[in-house]
Amino acid sequence: MKTIVGIGTPVGFGGIGIVRLSGAQALAIVKKMFDKPLQPRHATLGNIHGDNFTDNAIVIYFPAPHSFTGEDVVEIQAHGGWHLVNRIMQTTIQYGAVPAEPGEFTRLAVMNNKMTLSQAESTLDLINAESDAELQNAARLMAGELQNLLSQVESDLVAARAQIDAYLDYPEDLESPDLPLNQINQAKHTIANLLSTAQHGQIIKNGINVCIIGCPNAGKSSLFNALVGDNRSIVTDIAGTTTDVITEKITYQGIKINLIDTAGIRDNAATAIEVQGIARAKSTLQNADILLVVVDATTRQMLDFPHNKKHLIIYNKCDLCPDTPADGIAASAKTGKNINLVLSTLIDMVTKTAPAGNTVNLTNERQANLLRQAQTLLNEINPQEPLDKISANITLALSYIGKITGTDVDKRTLDEIFSKFCLGK
Ligand SMILES: Nc1nc2c(ncn2[C@@H]2O[C@H](COP(=O)(O)OP(=O)(O)OP(=O)(O)O)[C@@H](O)[C@H]2O)c(=O)[nH]1
Ligand SMILES: [Mg+2]
């Protein structure tokens, strides 16, 4: 069995850089480079050295099986210089370690039953998190909340199939088979509940795409800047100032919002640049989750927009004209009035449709697709059908669940999942 090595900290310069080894030779390799004896699970300060370098480092040895990967693991915490950390890694390779593939440490942890595949996938959510909502959901996924629900589905389905298979084994009882519909329905219910969280899961993971649209000079860019809290977009009193699509990410109440400023839409564009800008605005608004329709409160000129899309109307420049219609929010990009109300209303618009109750949200599209396939198979089950067909449907549904938990997953799928991880994770 090989011993792998990877750099656990990001590329660049930092206070600390961590080189991690996993495998039967991990301890022997590090002993050749470190001048102090190592005690299991104790942090030891000493000197780490190789050809032409030496550094003061803390080294920790985690003997198998009580380690992240389940194998012997040694972690070297050196100073965080990129060249130094690389030299440490090269030295371990000189002594027999092999560079780890992306995600290989986590893959070993799954192979050695330290975590399930679904938990491993959620570590990516945690690492990539950019908002509190993502962090909180990832922590619940990693703690095994999804895994527990899937185990429940698996045990319901296995029990149901066992009962059906018993009838098949003793056909004399087949006269009036009593189908285990309760268990099948329970599994269907759990899957449906999980799938109902997928939409909100995507919002947590990708944020809300909010596209600001309106007539020229309504104050879209001014509002965009006020929402972002930065002078990001050019503002002038000339109609047709913004021509490009400008995006900026913010978080509000723990949720990511991707704000998009666009060109003012009108029929009589002044230049070829503006014509292109308007075309971009029109195609961008199609992909938005929410349209923020900005109207100049002094003129009330309303843009014709697709009303079937979620939208919020803002009567901007309310500092000039406090009396505004009731179908929108009166705001002023200039004075900052109601800017926070706009943000909290946007958040309300998406959290209103969130699944009720305190549940973990499904954020992974691969997992959601597999669950949908299992759901289709279970929905197809019809008590009038031959029992062997029902049993086969359950077996297939179980195999889709197994591709999420990791009990029924092929090497190629695993390669694909772990290729998304960073080296050293
Ligand atoms: N009094 C007042 N003026 C505002 C407010 N918001 C924007 N303006 C002014 O309105 C003019 C147009 O603002 P922009 O933000 O460039 O408008 P826009 O909708 O992005 O315009 P285009 O990019 O040309 O479509 C500028 O002179 C701003 O200073 C506001 O809340 N109050
Ligand atoms: Mg603009």
Coordinates of N, CA and C in Angstrom, one line a residue, residues 139-350:
A139 N -22.6 22.0 7.8 CA -22.3 21.4 9.1 C -23.3 20.3 9.3
R140 N -24.6 20.5 9.0 CA -25.6 19.5 9.3 C -25.4 18.3 8.3
L141 N -25.1 18.6 7.1 CA -24.8 17.5 6.1 C -23.7 16.7 6.6
M142 N -22.6 17.4 7.0 CA -21.4 16.6 7.5 C -21.7 15.8 8.7
A143 N -22.5 16.4 9.6 CA -22.9 15.6 10.8 C -23.7 14.4 10.5
G144 N -24.2 14.3 9.3 CA -24.8 13.0 8.9 C -26.3 13.1 8.8
E145 N -26.9 14.3 8.8 CA -28.4 14.4 8.8 C -29.0 13.8 7.5
L146 N -28.3 14.1 6.4 CA -28.8 13.5 5.1 C -28.6 12.0 5.2
Q147 N -27.4 11.6 5.6 CA -27.1 10.1 5.7 C -28.2 9.4 6.6
N148 N -28.5 10.0 7.7 CA -29.5 9.3 8.6 C -30.9 9.1 7.9
L149 N -31.3 10.2 7.1 CA -32.5 10.1 6.4 C -32.5 9.0 5.3
L150 N -31.3 8.9 4.6 CA -31.1 7.9 3.6 C -31.1 6.5 4.2
S151 N -30.5 6.4 5.3 CA -30.4 5.1 6.0 C -31.8 4.6 6.3
Q152 N -32.6 5.6 6.7 CA -34.0 5.2 7.1 C -34.7 4.7 5.8
V153 N -34.5 5.4 4.7 CA -35.1 5.0 3.4 C -34.6 3.6 3.1
E154 N -33.3 3.4 3.2 CA -32.8 2.1 2.9 C -33.4 1.0 3.7
S155 N -33.5 1.2 5.0 CA -34.0 0.1 5.9 C -35.5 -0.1 5.6
D156 N -36.3 1.0 5.3 CA -37.7 0.8 4.9 C -37.8 -0.1 3.6
L157 N -37.0 0.2 2.7 CA -37.0 -0.5 1.4 C -36.5 -1.9 1.5
V158 N -35.5 -2.1 2.3 CA -34.9 -3.5 2.4 C -36.0 -4.3 3.1
A159 N -36.6 -3.8 4.1 CA -37.7 -4.6 4.9 C -38.8 -4.9 3.9
A160 N -39.3 -3.9 3.2 CA -40.4 -4.1 2.2 C -40.0 -5.2 1.2
R161 N -38.8 -5.1 0.7 CA -38.4 -6.1 -0.3 C -38.3 -7.5 0.3
A162 N -37.8 -7.6 1.5 CA -37.7 -8.9 2.2 C -39.1 -9.5 2.3
Q163 N -40.1 -8.7 2.6 CA -41.4 -9.3 2.8 C -42.0 -9.8 1.4
I164 N -41.7 -9.0 0.4 CA -42.2 -9.4 -1.0 C -41.5 -10.6 -1.4
D165 N -40.1 -10.7 -1.2 CA -39.4 -11.8 -1.6 C -39.8 -13.1 -0.9
A166 N -40.3 -12.9 0.4 CA -40.8 -14.1 1.1 C -42.0 -14.7 0.4
Y167 N -42.9 -13.8 -0.1 CA -44.0 -14.3 -0.8 C -43.6 -15.1 -2.1
L168 N -42.5 -14.5 -2.7 CA -42.1 -15.2 -4.0 C -41.5 -16.5 -3.7
D169 N -40.8 -16.6 -2.5 CA -40.2 -17.9 -2.1 C -41.3 -18.9 -1.7
Y170 N -42.4 -18.5 -1.2 CA -43.5 -19.4 -0.8 C -44.8 -19.0 -1.5
P171 N -44.8 -19.4 -2.8 CA -45.9 -19.0 -3.6 C -47.3 -19.4 -3.1
E172 N -47.3 -20.4 -2.2 CA -48.6 -20.9 -1.7 C -49.4 -19.7 -1.0
D173 N -48.6 -18.8 -0.4 CA -49.2 -17.6 0.3 C -49.6 -16.5 -0.7
L174 N -49.3 -16.8 -2.0 CA -49.5 -15.7 -3.0 C -51.0 -15.3 -3.2
E175 N -51.9 -16.2 -2.8 CA -53.3 -15.9 -3.0 C -53.7 -14.4 -2.7
S176 N -53.3 -14.1 -1.5 CA -53.7 -12.7 -1.1 C -52.4 -12.0 -0.4
P177 N -51.4 -11.7 -1.3 CA -50.2 -11.1 -0.7 C -50.6 -9.8 -0.1
D178 N -50.0 -9.6 1.1 CA -50.2 -8.3 1.8 C -49.0 -7.4 1.6
L179 N -49.1 -6.5 0.6 CA -47.9 -5.7 0.2 C -47.5 -4.8 1.4
P180 N -46.2 -4.6 1.6 CA -45.8 -3.7 2.7 C -45.8 -2.3 2.2
L181 N -47.0 -1.8 1.9 CA -47.2 -0.5 1.3 C -46.8 0.6 2.3
N182 N -47.0 0.3 3.6 CA -46.6 1.3 4.6 C -45.1 1.7 4.5
Q183 N -44.3 0.7 4.4 CA -42.9 1.0 4.4 C -42.5 1.7 3.1
I184 N -43.1 1.2 2.0 CA -42.8 1.9 0.7 C -43.2 3.3 0.8
N185 N -44.4 3.6 1.3 CA -44.9 5.0 1.4 C -44.0 5.8 2.3
Q186 N -43.5 5.2 3.4 CA -42.7 5.9 4.3 C -41.4 6.4 3.6
A187 N -40.8 5.4 2.8 CA -39.6 5.8 2.0 C -39.9 6.9 1.0
K188 N -41.0 6.8 0.3 CA -41.4 7.8 -0.6 C -41.6 9.2 0.0
H189 N -42.1 9.1 1.2 CA -42.4 10.4 2.0 C -41.0 11.0 2.3
T190 N -40.1 10.2 2.8 CA -38.8 10.8 3.2 C -38.1 11.4 2.0
I191 N -38.2 10.6 0.9 CA -37.5 11.1 -0.3 C -38.2 12.4 -0.8
A192 N -39.5 12.5 -0.8 CA -40.2 13.7 -1.3 C -39.8 14.9 -0.4
N193 N -39.8 14.6 0.9 CA -39.4 15.7 1.8 C -38.0 16.3 1.5
L194 N -37.1 15.3 1.3 CA -35.7 15.7 1.0 C -35.7 16.5 -0.3
L195 N -36.4 16.0 -1.3 CA -36.3 16.7 -2.6 C -37.0 18.1 -2.6
S196 N -37.9 18.3 -1.6 CA -38.6 19.6 -1.5 C -37.6 20.6 -1.0
T197 N -36.5 20.2 -0.5 CA -35.5 21.2 0.1 C -34.5 21.5 -1.0
A198 N -34.5 20.9 -2.2 CA -33.4 21.0 -3.2 C -33.4 22.5 -3.7
Q199 N -34.6 23.1 -3.9 CA -34.6 24.4 -4.5 C -34.0 25.4 -3.5
H200 N -34.4 25.3 -2.2 CA -33.8 26.2 -1.3 C -32.3 25.9 -1.1
G201 N -31.9 24.6 -1.2 CA -30.5 24.2 -1.2 C -29.7 24.9 -2.2
Q202 N -30.3 25.1 -3.4 CA -29.6 25.7 -4.5 C -29.4 27.2 -4.2
I203 N -30.4 27.8 -3.5 CA -30.3 29.2 -3.2 C -29.2 29.4 -2.1
I204 N -29.2 28.5 -1.2 CA -28.1 28.5 -0.2 C -26.7 28.5 -0.8
K205 N -26.6 27.5 -1.8 CA -25.3 27.3 -2.4 C -24.9 28.3 -3.4
N206 N -25.8 28.7 -4.3 CA -25.5 29.6 -5.4 C -25.9 31.0 -5.1
G207 N -26.7 31.3 -4.1 CA -27.1 32.6 -3.9 C -28.3 33.0 -4.8
I208 N -28.9 34.2 -4.5 CA -30.1 34.6 -5.3 C -29.6 35.5 -6.4
N209 N -30.0 35.2 -7.6 CA -29.6 36.1 -8.8 C -30.6 37.2 -8.9
V210 N -30.2 38.4 -8.5 CA -31.1 39.6 -8.6 C -30.7 40.5 -9.7
C211 N -31.6 40.7 -10.7 CA -31.2 41.5 -11.8 C -32.0 42.8 -11.7
I212 N -31.2 43.9 -11.7 CA -31.8 45.2 -11.6 C -32.1 45.7 -13.1
I213 N -33.4 46.0 -13.3 CA -33.8 46.5 -14.6 C -34.6 47.7 -14.5
G214 N -34.8 48.4 -15.6 CA -35.6 49.6 -15.6 C -35.3 50.5 -16.8
C215 N -36.0 51.6 -16.8 CA -35.8 52.6 -17.9 C -34.4 53.3 -17.7
P216 N -33.9 53.9 -18.7 CA -32.6 54.7 -18.5 C -32.8 55.8 -17.5
N217 N -31.8 56.0 -16.7 CA -31.8 57.1 -15.7 C -32.7 56.9 -14.5
A218 N -33.3 55.7 -14.4 CA -34.2 55.5 -13.3 C -33.4 55.5 -12.0
G219 N -32.1 55.2 -12.1 CA -31.2 55.2 -10.9 C -30.8 53.7 -10.5
K220 N -30.8 52.9 -11.6 CA -30.4 51.5 -11.3 C -29.0 51.3 -10.8
S221 N -28.1 52.0 -11.5 CA -26.7 51.9 -11.0 C -26.5 52.5 -9.6
S222 N -27.2 53.6 -9.4 CA -27.1 54.2 -8.1 C -27.6 53.3 -7.0
L223 N -28.7 52.6 -7.3 CA -29.3 51.7 -6.4 C -28.3 50.5 -6.2
F224 N -27.8 50.0 -7.3 CA -26.8 48.9 -7.3 C -25.7 49.2 -6.3
N225 N -25.1 50.4 -6.5 CA -24.0 50.9 -5.7 C -24.4 51.0 -4.2
A226 N -25.6 51.4 -4.0 CA -26.1 51.6 -2.6 C -26.3 50.2 -1.9
L227 N -26.8 49.2 -2.7 CA -27.0 47.9 -2.2 C -25.6 47.2 -1.9
V228 N -24.7 47.4 -2.8 CA -23.4 46.8 -2.7 C -22.5 47.5 -1.6
G229 N -22.8 48.8 -1.4 CA -22.1 49.6 -0.5 C -20.7 50.0 -1.0
D230 N -20.7 50.2 -2.3 CA -19.5 50.6 -3.0 C -19.8 51.3 -4.3
N231 N -18.9 52.1 -4.7 CA -19.1 52.9 -6.0 C -18.7 52.0 -7.2
R232 N -19.4 51.0 -7.4 CA -18.9 50.0 -8.4 C -19.3 50.3 -9.8
S233 N -20.5 50.9 -10.0 CA -21.0 51.1 -11.3 C -21.0 52.6 -11.6
I234 N -20.8 53.0 -12.9 CA -20.7 54.4 -13.2 C -22.1 55.0 -13.2
V235 N -22.2 56.2 -12.6 CA -23.5 56.9 -12.5 C -23.3 58.3 -13.1
T236 N -24.2 58.6 -14.1 CA -24.3 60.0 -14.6 C -25.7 60.4 -14.8
D237 N -25.9 61.6 -15.2 CA -27.3 62.0 -15.5 C -27.6 61.8 -17.0
I238 N -26.7 61.2 -17.7 CA -27.0 60.9 -19.1 C -27.7 59.5 -19.2
A239 N -28.8 59.5 -19.9 CA -29.5 58.3 -20.1 C -28.7 57.4 -21.0
G240 N -28.5 56.1 -20.6 CA -27.7 55.2 -21.4 C -26.3 55.1 -20.9
T241 N -26.1 55.4 -19.6 CA -24.7 55.3 -19.1 C -24.2 53.9 -19.0
T242 N -25.0 53.0 -18.4 CA -24.6 51.6 -18.3 C -24.8 50.9 -19.6
T243 N -23.8 50.2 -20.1 CA -24.0 49.4 -21.3 C -23.7 47.9 -21.0
D244 N -22.7 47.7 -20.1 CA -22.3 46.3 -19.8 C -23.2 45.7 -18.6
V245 N -23.1 44.4 -18.5 CA -23.7 43.7 -17.3 C -22.7 43.7 -16.2
I246 N -23.0 44.3 -15.1 CA -22.1 44.4 -14.0 C -22.6 43.6 -12.8
T247 N -21.8 42.7 -12.2 CA -22.3 41.9 -11.1 C -21.4 42.0 -9.9
E248 N -22.0 41.9 -8.8 CA -21.3 41.9 -7.5 C -22.0 41.0 -6.5
K249 N -21.2 40.3 -5.7 CA -21.8 39.4 -4.7 C -21.9 40.1 -3.4
I250 N -23.0 40.0 -2.7 CA -23.0 40.4 -1.3 C -23.7 39.4 -0.5
T251 N -23.6 39.4 0.8 CA -24.4 38.5 1.7 C -25.2 39.4 2.6
Y252 N -26.5 39.0 2.8 CA -27.3 39.7 3.7 C -28.1 38.7 4.5
Q253 N -28.2 38.8 5.8 CA -28.8 37.9 6.7 C -28.3 36.5 6.4
G254 N -27.0 36.3 6.1 CA -26.4 35.0 5.9 C -26.7 34.4 4.6
I255 N -27.4 35.1 3.7 CA -27.7 34.5 2.4 C -26.9 35.3 1.3
K256 N -26.4 34.6 0.3 CA -25.7 35.2 -0.8 C -26.7 35.9 -1.8
I257 N -26.4 37.1 -2.2 CA -27.1 37.7 -3.3 C -26.2 38.1 -4.4
N258 N -26.5 37.6 -5.6 CA -25.7 38.0 -6.7 C -26.4 39.2 -7.4
L259 N -25.9 40.4 -7.2 CA -26.6 41.6 -7.8 C -26.1 41.9 -9.2
I260 N -27.0 42.2 -10.1 CA -26.6 42.4 -11.5 C -27.2 43.7 -11.9
D261 N -26.3 44.7 -12.3 CA -26.8 45.9 -12.9 C -26.8 45.8 -14.4
T262 N -27.8 46.4 -15.0 CA -27.9 46.3 -16.5 C -28.2 47.6 -17.1
A263 N -28.1 47.6 -18.5 CA -28.4 48.9 -19.2 C -29.9 49.2 -19.1
G264 N -30.2 50.5 -19.1 CA -31.6 50.9 -19.1 C -32.2 50.5 -20.4
I265 N -33.4 49.9 -20.4 CA -34.0 49.4 -21.6 C -34.9 50.5 -22.2
R266 N -34.7 50.8 -23.5 CA -35.6 51.7 -24.2 C -35.5 51.3 -25.7
D267 N -36.5 51.8 -26.5 CA -36.5 51.5 -27.9 C -35.6 52.3 -28.8
N268 N -35.3 53.5 -28.3 CA -34.5 54.4 -29.2 C -33.1 54.6 -28.6
A269 N -32.4 53.5 -28.6 CA -31.0 53.5 -28.1 C -30.2 54.5 -28.9
A270 N -29.3 55.3 -28.3 CA -28.6 56.3 -28.9 C -27.4 55.8 -29.7
T271 N -26.8 54.8 -29.3 CA -25.5 54.3 -30.0 C -25.6 52.8 -30.2
A272 N -24.7 52.3 -31.0 CA -24.6 50.8 -31.3 C -24.2 50.1 -30.0
I273 N -23.4 50.8 -29.1 CA -23.0 50.2 -27.8 C -24.2 50.0 -27.0
E274 N -25.1 51.0 -26.9 CA -26.3 50.9 -26.1 C -27.2 49.8 -26.6
V275 N -27.3 49.6 -28.0 CA -28.1 48.6 -28.5 C -27.7 47.2 -28.0
Q276 N -26.3 47.0 -28.0 CA -25.8 45.8 -27.5 C -26.1 45.6 -26.0
G277 N -25.9 46.7 -25.3 CA -26.1 46.7 -23.8 C -27.6 46.3 -23.5
I278 N -28.5 46.8 -24.3 CA -29.9 46.5 -24.0 C -30.2 45.0 -24.3
A279 N -29.6 44.5 -25.4 CA -29.7 43.1 -25.7 C -29.2 42.3 -24.6
R280 N -28.1 42.7 -24.0 CA -27.5 41.9 -22.9 C -28.4 42.0 -21.7
A281 N -29.0 43.2 -21.4 CA -29.9 43.3 -20.3 C -31.1 42.4 -20.5
K282 N -31.6 42.3 -21.7 CA -32.8 41.5 -21.9 C -32.5 40.0 -21.7
S283 N -31.3 39.6 -22.2 CA -31.1 38.2 -22.0 C -30.7 37.8 -20.5
T284 N -30.0 38.8 -19.9 CA -29.7 38.5 -18.5 C -30.9 38.4 -17.6
L285 N -31.9 39.2 -17.8 CA -33.0 39.2 -16.9 C -33.8 37.9 -17.0
Q286 N -33.7 37.2 -18.1 CA -34.3 35.9 -18.3 C -33.9 34.9 -17.2
N287 N -32.6 35.0 -16.9 CA -32.0 34.0 -16.0 C -32.0 34.4 -14.5
A288 N -32.6 35.5 -14.2 CA -32.6 36.0 -12.8 C -33.7 35.2 -12.0
D289 N -33.4 35.1 -10.7 CA -34.4 34.6 -9.8 C -35.4 35.6 -9.4
I290 N -34.9 36.9 -9.3 CA -35.8 38.0 -8.9 C -35.4 39.2 -9.8
L291 N -36.4 39.9 -10.3 CA -36.2 41.1 -11.0 C -36.4 42.3 -10.0
L292 N -35.4 43.2 -9.9 CA -35.6 44.4 -9.1 C -35.9 45.5 -10.2
V293 N -37.2 45.8 -10.2 CA -37.6 46.8 -11.3 C -37.5 48.2 -10.7
V294 N -36.6 49.0 -11.2 CA -36.4 50.3 -10.7 C -37.2 51.3 -11.5
V295 N -38.0 52.1 -10.8 CA -38.8 53.1 -11.5 C -38.4 54.5 -10.9
D296 N -38.2 55.5 -11.7 CA -38.0 56.8 -11.2 C -39.3 57.4 -10.6
A297 N -39.3 57.6 -9.3 CA -40.5 58.0 -8.6 C -41.1 59.3 -9.2
T298 N -40.2 60.2 -9.7 CA -40.7 61.5 -10.2 C -41.4 61.4 -11.6
T299 N -41.1 60.4 -12.4 CA -41.8 60.2 -13.7 C -42.7 59.0 -13.7
R300 N -42.4 58.1 -12.8 CA -43.2 56.8 -12.7 C -43.3 56.0 -14.0
Q301 N -42.3 56.3 -14.8 CA -42.3 55.5 -16.1 C -41.9 54.1 -15.9
M302 N -42.8 53.2 -16.2 CA -42.6 51.8 -15.8 C -42.2 51.0 -17.0
L303 N -41.2 50.2 -16.8 CA -40.7 49.3 -17.9 C -41.6 48.1 -18.1
D304 N -41.8 47.7 -19.3 CA -42.6 46.5 -19.5 C -41.7 45.3 -19.3
F305 N -42.0 44.5 -18.3 CA -41.1 43.4 -17.9 C -42.0 42.1 -17.8
P306 N -41.4 40.9 -17.8 CA -42.1 39.7 -17.7 C -42.7 39.5 -16.3
H307 N -44.0 39.7 -16.1 CA -44.6 39.7 -14.8 C -44.7 38.3 -14.2
N308 N -44.5 37.3 -15.0 CA -44.5 35.9 -14.5 C -43.3 35.6 -13.7
K309 N -42.3 36.4 -13.8 CA -41.1 36.2 -13.0 C -41.2 36.9 -11.6
K310 N -40.6 36.3 -10.6 CA -40.6 37.0 -9.3 C -40.0 38.4 -9.4
H311 N -40.7 39.4 -8.9 CA -40.1 40.8 -9.0 C -40.5 41.6 -7.9
L312 N -39.7 42.7 -7.7 CA -39.9 43.7 -6.7 C -39.7 45.0 -7.3
I313 N -40.8 45.9 -7.2 CA -40.7 47.2 -7.8 C -40.1 48.2 -6.8
I314 N -39.2 49.0 -7.2 CA -38.6 50.0 -6.3 C -38.9 51.4 -6.9
Y315 N -39.5 52.2 -6.2 CA -39.7 53.6 -6.6 C -38.6 54.4 -6.1
N316 N -37.6 54.6 -6.9 CA -36.3 55.3 -6.5 C -36.5 56.8 -6.6
K317 N -35.6 57.5 -6.0 CA -35.5 59.0 -5.9 C -36.7 59.5 -5.0
C318 N -37.1 58.7 -4.0 CA -38.2 59.1 -3.2 C -37.9 60.4 -2.4
D319 N -36.6 60.7 -2.4 CA -36.2 62.0 -1.7 C -36.8 63.2 -2.5
L320 N -37.0 63.0 -3.8 CA -37.6 64.1 -4.6 C -39.1 64.0 -4.6
C321 N -39.6 62.8 -4.3 CA -41.1 62.6 -4.5 C -41.5 61.6 -3.5
P322 N -41.9 62.0 -2.3 CA -42.1 61.0 -1.2 C -43.4 60.2 -1.5
D323 N -44.3 60.7 -2.3 CA -45.6 60.0 -2.5 C -45.5 59.0 -3.7
T324 N -45.4 57.7 -3.3 CA -45.2 56.7 -4.4 C -46.3 55.7 -4.3
P325 N -46.6 55.0 -5.4 CA -47.6 53.9 -5.4 C -47.3 52.8 -4.4
A326 N -48.4 52.1 -4.1 CA -48.3 51.1 -3.0 C -47.8 49.7 -3.5
D327 N -47.6 49.6 -4.8 CA -47.2 48.3 -5.3 C -45.7 48.1 -5.3
G328 N -45.0 49.0 -4.7 CA -43.5 48.8 -4.6 C -43.0 49.5 -3.4
I329 N -41.6 49.5 -3.2 CA -41.0 50.1 -2.1 C -40.5 51.4 -2.5
A330 N -40.7 52.4 -1.7 CA -40.2 53.8 -2.0 C -38.8 53.8 -1.4
A331 N -37.8 54.1 -2.2 CA -36.4 54.1 -1.7 C -35.6 55.3 -2.4
S332 N -34.5 55.6 -1.8 CA -33.6 56.6 -2.4 C -32.2 56.1 -2.3
A333 N -31.6 55.9 -3.5 CA -30.2 55.5 -3.6 C -29.4 56.6 -3.1
K334 N -29.9 57.8 -3.2 CA -29.1 59.0 -2.8 C -29.0 59.1 -1.3
T335 N -30.1 59.0 -0.6 CA -30.1 59.2 0.8 C -29.9 57.9 1.6
G336 N -30.1 56.8 0.9 CA -30.0 55.5 1.6 C -31.3 55.0 2.2
K337 N -32.3 55.8 2.0 CA -33.6 55.4 2.6 C -34.1 54.1 2.0
N338 N -34.5 53.2 3.0 CA -35.1 51.9 2.7 C -34.2 50.9 1.9
I339 N -32.9 51.2 1.9 CA -32.0 50.2 1.2 C -32.0 48.9 1.9
N340 N -31.9 48.9 3.2 CA -32.0 47.6 4.0 C -33.3 46.9 3.8
L341 N -34.4 47.7 3.7 CA -35.7 47.1 3.5 C -35.7 46.4 2.1
V342 N -35.1 46.9 1.1 CA -35.0 46.2 -0.2 C -34.3 44.9 0.0
L343 N -33.2 44.9 0.7 CA -32.4 43.7 0.9 C -33.2 42.6 1.7
S344 N -33.9 43.1 2.8 CA -34.6 42.1 3.6 C -35.8 41.6 2.9
T345 N -36.4 42.4 2.0 CA -37.6 41.9 1.2 C -37.1 40.9 0.2
L346 N -36.0 41.1 -0.4 CA -35.4 40.1 -1.3 C -35.2 38.8 -0.6
I347 N -34.6 38.8 0.6 CA -34.4 37.6 1.4 C -35.8 36.9 1.7
D348 N -36.7 37.7 2.1 CA -38.0 37.2 2.5 C -38.7 36.5 1.3
M349 N -38.5 37.1 0.1 CA -39.1 36.5 -1.1 C -38.6 35.1 -1.4
V350 N -37.4 34.8 -1.0 CA -36.9 33.4 -1.3 C -37.1 32.5 -0.1

